[in-house]
Short mmCIF file of C-alpha atoms and ligand atoms in Angstrom, two decimals:
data_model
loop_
_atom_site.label_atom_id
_atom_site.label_comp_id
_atom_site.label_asym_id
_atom_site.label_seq_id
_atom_site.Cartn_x
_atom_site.Cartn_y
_atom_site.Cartn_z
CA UNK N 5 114.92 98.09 79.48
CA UNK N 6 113.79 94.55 79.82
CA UNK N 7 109.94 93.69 79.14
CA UNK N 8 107.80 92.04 81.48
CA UNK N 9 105.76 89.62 79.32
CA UNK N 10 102.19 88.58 80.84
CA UNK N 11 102.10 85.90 78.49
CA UNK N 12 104.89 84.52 80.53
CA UNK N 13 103.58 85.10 84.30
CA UNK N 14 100.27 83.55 83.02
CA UNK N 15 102.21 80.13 81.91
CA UNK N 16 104.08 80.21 84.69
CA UNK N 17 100.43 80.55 87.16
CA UNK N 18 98.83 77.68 84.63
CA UNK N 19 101.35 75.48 85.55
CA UNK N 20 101.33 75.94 89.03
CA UNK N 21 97.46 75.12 88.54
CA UNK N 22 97.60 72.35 86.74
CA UNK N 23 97.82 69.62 89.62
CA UNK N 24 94.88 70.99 91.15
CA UNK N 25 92.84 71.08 88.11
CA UNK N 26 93.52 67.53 87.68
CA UNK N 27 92.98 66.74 91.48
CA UNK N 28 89.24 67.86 90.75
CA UNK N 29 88.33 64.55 88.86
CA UNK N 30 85.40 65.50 86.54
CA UNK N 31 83.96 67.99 88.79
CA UNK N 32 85.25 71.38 87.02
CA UNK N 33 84.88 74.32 88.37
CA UNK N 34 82.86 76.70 86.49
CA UNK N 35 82.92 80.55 86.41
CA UNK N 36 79.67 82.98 85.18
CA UNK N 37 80.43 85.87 83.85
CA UNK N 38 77.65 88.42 84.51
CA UNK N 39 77.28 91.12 81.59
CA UNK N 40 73.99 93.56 81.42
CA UNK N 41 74.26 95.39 77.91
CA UNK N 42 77.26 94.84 75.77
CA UNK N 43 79.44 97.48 76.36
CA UNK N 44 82.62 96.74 73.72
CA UNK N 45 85.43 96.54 76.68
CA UNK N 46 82.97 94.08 78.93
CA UNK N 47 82.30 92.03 75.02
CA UNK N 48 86.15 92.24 75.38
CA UNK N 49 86.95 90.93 78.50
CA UNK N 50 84.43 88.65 78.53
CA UNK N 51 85.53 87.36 74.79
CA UNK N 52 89.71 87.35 76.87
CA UNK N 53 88.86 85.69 79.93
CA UNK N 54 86.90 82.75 78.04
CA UNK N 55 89.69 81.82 76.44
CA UNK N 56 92.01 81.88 78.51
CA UNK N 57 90.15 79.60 81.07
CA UNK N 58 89.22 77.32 78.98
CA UNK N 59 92.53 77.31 78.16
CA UNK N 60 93.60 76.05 81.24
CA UNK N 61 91.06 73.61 81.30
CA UNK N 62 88.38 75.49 83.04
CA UNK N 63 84.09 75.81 82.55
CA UNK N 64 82.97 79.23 81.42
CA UNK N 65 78.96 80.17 81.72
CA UNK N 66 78.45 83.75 80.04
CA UNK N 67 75.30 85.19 81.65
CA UNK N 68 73.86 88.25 79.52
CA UNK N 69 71.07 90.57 80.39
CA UNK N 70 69.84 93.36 78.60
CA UNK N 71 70.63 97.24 79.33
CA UNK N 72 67.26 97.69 80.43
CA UNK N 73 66.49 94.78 83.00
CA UNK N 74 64.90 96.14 85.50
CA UNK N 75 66.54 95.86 89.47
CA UNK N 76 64.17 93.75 90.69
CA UNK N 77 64.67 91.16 87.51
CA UNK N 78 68.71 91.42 87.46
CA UNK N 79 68.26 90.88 91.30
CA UNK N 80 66.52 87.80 91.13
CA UNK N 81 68.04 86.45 87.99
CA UNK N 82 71.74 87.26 90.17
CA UNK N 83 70.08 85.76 93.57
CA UNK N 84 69.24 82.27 91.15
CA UNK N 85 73.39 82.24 89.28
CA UNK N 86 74.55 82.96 93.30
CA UNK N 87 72.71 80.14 94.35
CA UNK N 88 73.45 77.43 91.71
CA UNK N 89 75.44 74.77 93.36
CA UNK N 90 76.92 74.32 89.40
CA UNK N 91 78.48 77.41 89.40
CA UNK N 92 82.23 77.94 91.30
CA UNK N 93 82.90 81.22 90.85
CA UNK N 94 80.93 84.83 89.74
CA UNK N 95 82.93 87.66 87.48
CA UNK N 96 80.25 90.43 87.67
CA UNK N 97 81.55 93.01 84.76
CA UNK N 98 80.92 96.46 86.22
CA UNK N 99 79.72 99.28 86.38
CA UNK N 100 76.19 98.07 85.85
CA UNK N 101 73.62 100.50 84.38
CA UNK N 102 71.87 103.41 86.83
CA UNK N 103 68.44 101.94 87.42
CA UNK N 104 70.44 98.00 89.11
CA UNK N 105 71.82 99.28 92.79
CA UNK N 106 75.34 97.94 92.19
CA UNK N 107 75.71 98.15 96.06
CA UNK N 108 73.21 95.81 96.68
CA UNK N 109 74.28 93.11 94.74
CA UNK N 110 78.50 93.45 96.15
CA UNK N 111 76.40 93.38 99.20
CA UNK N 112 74.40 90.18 98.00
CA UNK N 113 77.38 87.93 96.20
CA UNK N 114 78.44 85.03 97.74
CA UNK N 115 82.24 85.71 99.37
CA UNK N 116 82.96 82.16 98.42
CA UNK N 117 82.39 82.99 94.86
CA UNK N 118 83.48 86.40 94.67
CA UNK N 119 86.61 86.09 92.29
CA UNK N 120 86.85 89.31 91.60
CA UNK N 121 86.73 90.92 95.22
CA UNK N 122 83.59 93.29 95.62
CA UNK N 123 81.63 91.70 98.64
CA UNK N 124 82.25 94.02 101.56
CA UNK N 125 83.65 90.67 103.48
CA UNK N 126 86.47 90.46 100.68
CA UNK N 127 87.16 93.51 100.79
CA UNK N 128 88.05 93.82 104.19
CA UNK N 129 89.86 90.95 104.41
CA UNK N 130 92.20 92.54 101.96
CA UNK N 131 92.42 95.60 103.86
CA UNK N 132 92.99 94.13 107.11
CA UNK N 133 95.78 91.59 105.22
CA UNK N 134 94.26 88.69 105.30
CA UNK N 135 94.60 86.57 102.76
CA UNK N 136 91.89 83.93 102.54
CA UNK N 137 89.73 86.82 101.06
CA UNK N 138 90.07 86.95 97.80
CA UNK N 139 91.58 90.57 95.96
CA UNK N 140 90.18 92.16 92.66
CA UNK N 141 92.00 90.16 90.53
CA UNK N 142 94.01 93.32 88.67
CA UNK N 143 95.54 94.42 91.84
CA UNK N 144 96.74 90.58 92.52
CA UNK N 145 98.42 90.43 88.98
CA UNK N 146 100.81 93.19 89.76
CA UNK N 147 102.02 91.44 92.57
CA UNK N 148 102.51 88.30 90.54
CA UNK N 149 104.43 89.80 87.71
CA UNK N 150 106.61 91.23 90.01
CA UNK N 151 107.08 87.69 91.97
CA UNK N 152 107.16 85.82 88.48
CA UNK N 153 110.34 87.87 87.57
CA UNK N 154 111.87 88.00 91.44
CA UNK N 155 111.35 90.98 91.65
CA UNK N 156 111.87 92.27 95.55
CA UNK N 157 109.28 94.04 97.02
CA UNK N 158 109.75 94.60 100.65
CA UNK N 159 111.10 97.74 102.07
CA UNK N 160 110.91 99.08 98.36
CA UNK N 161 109.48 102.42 97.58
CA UNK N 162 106.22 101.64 95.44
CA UNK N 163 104.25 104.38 94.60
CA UNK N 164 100.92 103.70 92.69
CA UNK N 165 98.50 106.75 90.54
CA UNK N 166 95.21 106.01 90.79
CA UNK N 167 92.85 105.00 93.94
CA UNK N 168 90.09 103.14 92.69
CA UNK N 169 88.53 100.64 94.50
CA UNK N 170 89.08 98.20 91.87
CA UNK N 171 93.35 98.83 91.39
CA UNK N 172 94.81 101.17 93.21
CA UNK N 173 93.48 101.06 97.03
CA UNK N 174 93.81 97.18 97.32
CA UNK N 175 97.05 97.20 95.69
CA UNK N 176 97.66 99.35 98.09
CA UNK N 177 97.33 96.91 101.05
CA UNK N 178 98.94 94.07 99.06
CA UNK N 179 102.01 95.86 98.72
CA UNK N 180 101.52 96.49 102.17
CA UNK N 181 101.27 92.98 102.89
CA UNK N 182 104.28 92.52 101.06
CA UNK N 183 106.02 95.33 103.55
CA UNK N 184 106.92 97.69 100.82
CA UNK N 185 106.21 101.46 101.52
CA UNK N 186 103.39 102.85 99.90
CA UNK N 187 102.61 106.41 98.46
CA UNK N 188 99.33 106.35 96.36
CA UNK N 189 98.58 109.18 94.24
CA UNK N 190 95.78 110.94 92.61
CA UNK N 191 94.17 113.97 90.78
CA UNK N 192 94.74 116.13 93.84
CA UNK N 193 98.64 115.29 94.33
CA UNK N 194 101.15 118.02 94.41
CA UNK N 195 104.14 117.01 92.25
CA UNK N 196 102.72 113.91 90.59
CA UNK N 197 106.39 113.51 88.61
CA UNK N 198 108.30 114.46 91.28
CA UNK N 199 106.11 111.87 93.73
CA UNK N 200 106.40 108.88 90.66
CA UNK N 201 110.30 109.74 89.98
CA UNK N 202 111.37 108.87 93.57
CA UNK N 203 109.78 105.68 93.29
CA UNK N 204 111.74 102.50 92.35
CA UNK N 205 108.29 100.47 91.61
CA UNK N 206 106.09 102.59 90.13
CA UNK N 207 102.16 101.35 89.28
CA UNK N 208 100.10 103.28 86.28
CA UNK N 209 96.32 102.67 87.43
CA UNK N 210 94.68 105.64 86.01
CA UNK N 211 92.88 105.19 82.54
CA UNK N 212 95.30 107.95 80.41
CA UNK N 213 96.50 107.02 77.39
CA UNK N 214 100.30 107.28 77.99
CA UNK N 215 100.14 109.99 80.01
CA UNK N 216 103.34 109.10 82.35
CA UNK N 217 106.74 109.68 80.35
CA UNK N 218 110.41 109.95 81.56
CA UNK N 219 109.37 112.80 83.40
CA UNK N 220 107.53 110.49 86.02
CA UNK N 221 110.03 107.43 85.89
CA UNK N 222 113.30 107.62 87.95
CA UNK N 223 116.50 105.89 87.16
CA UNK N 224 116.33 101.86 87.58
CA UNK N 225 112.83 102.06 87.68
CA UNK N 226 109.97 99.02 87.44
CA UNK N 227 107.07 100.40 85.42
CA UNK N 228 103.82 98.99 85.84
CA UNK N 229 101.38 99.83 83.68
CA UNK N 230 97.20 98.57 84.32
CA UNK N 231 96.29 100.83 82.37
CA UNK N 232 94.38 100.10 79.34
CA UNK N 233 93.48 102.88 76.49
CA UNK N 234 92.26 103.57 73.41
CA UNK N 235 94.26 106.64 71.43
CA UNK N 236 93.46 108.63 69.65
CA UNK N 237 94.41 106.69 65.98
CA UNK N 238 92.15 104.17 67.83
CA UNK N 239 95.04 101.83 69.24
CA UNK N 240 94.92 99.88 72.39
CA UNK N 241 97.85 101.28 74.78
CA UNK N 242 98.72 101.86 78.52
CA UNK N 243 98.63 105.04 80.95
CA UNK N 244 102.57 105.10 80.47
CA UNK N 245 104.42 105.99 77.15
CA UNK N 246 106.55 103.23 76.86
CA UNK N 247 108.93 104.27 74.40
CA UNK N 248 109.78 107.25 75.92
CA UNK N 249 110.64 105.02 79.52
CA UNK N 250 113.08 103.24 77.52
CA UNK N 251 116.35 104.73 78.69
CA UNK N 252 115.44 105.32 82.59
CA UNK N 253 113.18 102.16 83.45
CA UNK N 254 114.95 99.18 83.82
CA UNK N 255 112.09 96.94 83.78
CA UNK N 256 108.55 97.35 82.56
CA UNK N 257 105.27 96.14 81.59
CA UNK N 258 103.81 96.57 77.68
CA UNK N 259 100.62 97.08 76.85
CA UNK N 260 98.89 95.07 75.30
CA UNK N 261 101.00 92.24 76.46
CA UNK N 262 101.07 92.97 79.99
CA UNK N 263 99.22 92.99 82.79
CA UNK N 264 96.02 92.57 80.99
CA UNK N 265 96.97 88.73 80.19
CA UNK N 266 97.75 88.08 84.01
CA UNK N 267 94.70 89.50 85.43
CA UNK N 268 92.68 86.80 83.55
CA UNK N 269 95.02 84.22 84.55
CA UNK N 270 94.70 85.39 88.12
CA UNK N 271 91.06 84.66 87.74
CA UNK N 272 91.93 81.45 86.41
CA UNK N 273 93.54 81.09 90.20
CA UNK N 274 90.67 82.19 91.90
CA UNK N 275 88.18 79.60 90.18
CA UNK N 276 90.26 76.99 91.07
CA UNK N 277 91.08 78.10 94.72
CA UNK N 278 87.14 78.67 95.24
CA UNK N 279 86.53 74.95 94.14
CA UNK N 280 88.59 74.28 97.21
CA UNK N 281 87.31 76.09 99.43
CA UNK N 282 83.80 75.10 98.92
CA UNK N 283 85.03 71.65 98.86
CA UNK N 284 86.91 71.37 101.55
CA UNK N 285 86.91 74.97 103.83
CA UNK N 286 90.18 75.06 102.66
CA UNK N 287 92.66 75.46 99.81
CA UNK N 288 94.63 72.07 100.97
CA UNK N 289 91.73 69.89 101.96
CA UNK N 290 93.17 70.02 105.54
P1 NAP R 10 89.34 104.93 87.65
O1 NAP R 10 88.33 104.34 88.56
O2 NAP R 10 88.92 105.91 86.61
O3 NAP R 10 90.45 105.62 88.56
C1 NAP R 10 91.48 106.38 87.99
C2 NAP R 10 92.35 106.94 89.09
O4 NAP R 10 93.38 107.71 88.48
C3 NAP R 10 91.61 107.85 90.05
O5 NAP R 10 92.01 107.56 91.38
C4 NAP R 10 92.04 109.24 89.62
O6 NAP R 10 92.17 110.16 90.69
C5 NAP R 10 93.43 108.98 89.06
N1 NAP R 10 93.75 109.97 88.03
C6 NAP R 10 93.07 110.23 86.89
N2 NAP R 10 93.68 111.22 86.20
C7 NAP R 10 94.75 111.60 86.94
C8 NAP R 10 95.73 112.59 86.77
N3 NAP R 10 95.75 113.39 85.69
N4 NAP R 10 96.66 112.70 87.72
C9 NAP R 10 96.67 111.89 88.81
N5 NAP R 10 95.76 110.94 89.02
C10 NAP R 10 94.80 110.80 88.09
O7 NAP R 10 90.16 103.81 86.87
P2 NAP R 10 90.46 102.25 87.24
O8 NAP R 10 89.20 101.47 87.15
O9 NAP R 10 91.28 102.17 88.47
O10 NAP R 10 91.36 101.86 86.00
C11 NAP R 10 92.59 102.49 85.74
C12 NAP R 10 93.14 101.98 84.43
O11 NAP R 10 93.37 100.58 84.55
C13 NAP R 10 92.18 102.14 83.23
O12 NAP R 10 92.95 102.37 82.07
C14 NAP R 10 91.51 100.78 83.14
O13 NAP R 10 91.07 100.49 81.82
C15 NAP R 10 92.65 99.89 83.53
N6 NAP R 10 92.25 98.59 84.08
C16 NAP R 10 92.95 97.52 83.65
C17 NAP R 10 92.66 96.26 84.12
C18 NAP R 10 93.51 95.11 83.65
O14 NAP R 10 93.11 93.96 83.76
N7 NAP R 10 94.72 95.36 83.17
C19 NAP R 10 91.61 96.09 85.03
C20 NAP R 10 90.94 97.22 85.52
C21 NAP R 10 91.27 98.47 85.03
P3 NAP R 10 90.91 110.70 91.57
O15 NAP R 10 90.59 109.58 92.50
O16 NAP R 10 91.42 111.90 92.25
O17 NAP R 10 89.81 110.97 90.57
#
């Protein structure tokens, strides 16, 4: 079974990048990352996507509020980071404690700077394939490793566990998009192994630690796996058990190692492409 490295897809999206990035002159974009509390995975992801856009050359602005802030606070401290002609791009780390109405604030973000794809207008530009809106950047990075390593999608049978609104329902309409044929999955599914087995791309999106095995991968498969889990000796690993996909996958994401790497470099993409768009209305200055 051949690996499919994130480390690779996210040099191979940097370097695409990199002549718009210099295009910019010394106006660089700049994303805020919104945190309330510090939960260890947001610390984490926060901590990941830092680095990785200032690795490619990027601004990063952490905004941190604490656990308690009331709604009316958060709102107004969100209306003011929305607002700031400084600031490209907004990663809002979710789900945001009870008393802050979540909904309010997807409703509230700018679409412009909505990397991350939770402003009803985004949203529905994804479902309705359109692709100036921008998708939650998790469900784009499955689409680019599988471009990064040629892999074809259309007319392929893809079927993805899990429909969050976050991975598995807009992955959904990207493979869509893409003209693949699209079976998503969930708790209530009859014959979840039977349902993964005939696929020949199969997407993990559903926060188990390695809970698909051979059992739920058919011959020749492509495995990917979003998933990321903590086990039970306290290591980081995916919702598939990779070692036991060896023999029937043919190709396959790791975890860590994976996906994980590409979704920040995705957001990497995003920053850059909102620059443009609030630049020039589009992502070519045309
Ligand atoms: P989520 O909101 O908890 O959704 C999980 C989905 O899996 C639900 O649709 C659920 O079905 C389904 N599911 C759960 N147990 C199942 C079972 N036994 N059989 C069949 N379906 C089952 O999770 P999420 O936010 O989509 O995240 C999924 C995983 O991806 C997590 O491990 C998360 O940490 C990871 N993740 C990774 C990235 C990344 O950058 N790589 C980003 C986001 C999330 P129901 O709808 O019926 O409940």
């Amino acid at each position: 079974m051949i690996p499919l490295k994130g480390a690779e897809v996210s040099a191979k999206i940097k370097n695409e990048m990199m002549g718009a990035i210099a295009g910019m002159g010394g106006q660089t974009p700049k994303l805020a990352i919104v945190r309330v509390g510090n939960r260890p995975d947001d610390c984490s992801y926060e901590r990941g996507a830092t680095k990785k856009l200032i690795a490619f050359g990027l601004r990063v602005q952490s905004c941190v509020y604490p656990e308690d802030i009331s709604d009316a606070d958060f709102r107004k401290a969100f209306a003011a980071i929305n607002a700031d002609p400084d600031v490209t791009g907004i990663l809002l780390l979710r789900p945001l404690p009870k008393q802050i109405d979540e909904k309010a604030i997807e409703e509230a973000i700018d679409p412009l700077k909505d990397l991350d794809g939770i402003s009803p207008v985004n949203i529905a530009r994804v479902f309705a394939g359109d692709a100036s809106g921008f998708a939650p950047c998790t469900a784009e990075a499955v689409i680019e490793v599988l471009k990064a390593y040629e892999i074809p999608i259309e007319g392929k049978r893809v079927t993805i566990v899990g429909r969050s609104m976050v991975v598995g329902r807009p992955l959904s309409m990207l493979f869509l998009k893409e003209n693949a044929t699209v079976t998503i999955c969930h708790t209530r599914t009859k014959d979840l192994p039977g349902t993964c087995r005939s696929a020949e791309i199969l997407v993990a999106a559903v926060g188990r630690a390695r809970m698909l095995d051979a059992a739920y991968v058919g011959k020749d498969a492509v495995v990917i796996d979003v998933g990321i889990n903590v086990d039970t000796e306290g290591r980081l690993c995916g919702d598939v058990d990779f070692a036991s996909i060896q023999e029937c996958a043919s190709m396959a994401t790791p975890v860590p190692g994976g996906v994980g790497a590409v979704t920040t470099a995705v957001l990497a993409k995003h920053l850059v492409r909102a620059a443009q768009l609030q630049k020039h209305g589009s992502v070519d200055g045309k």
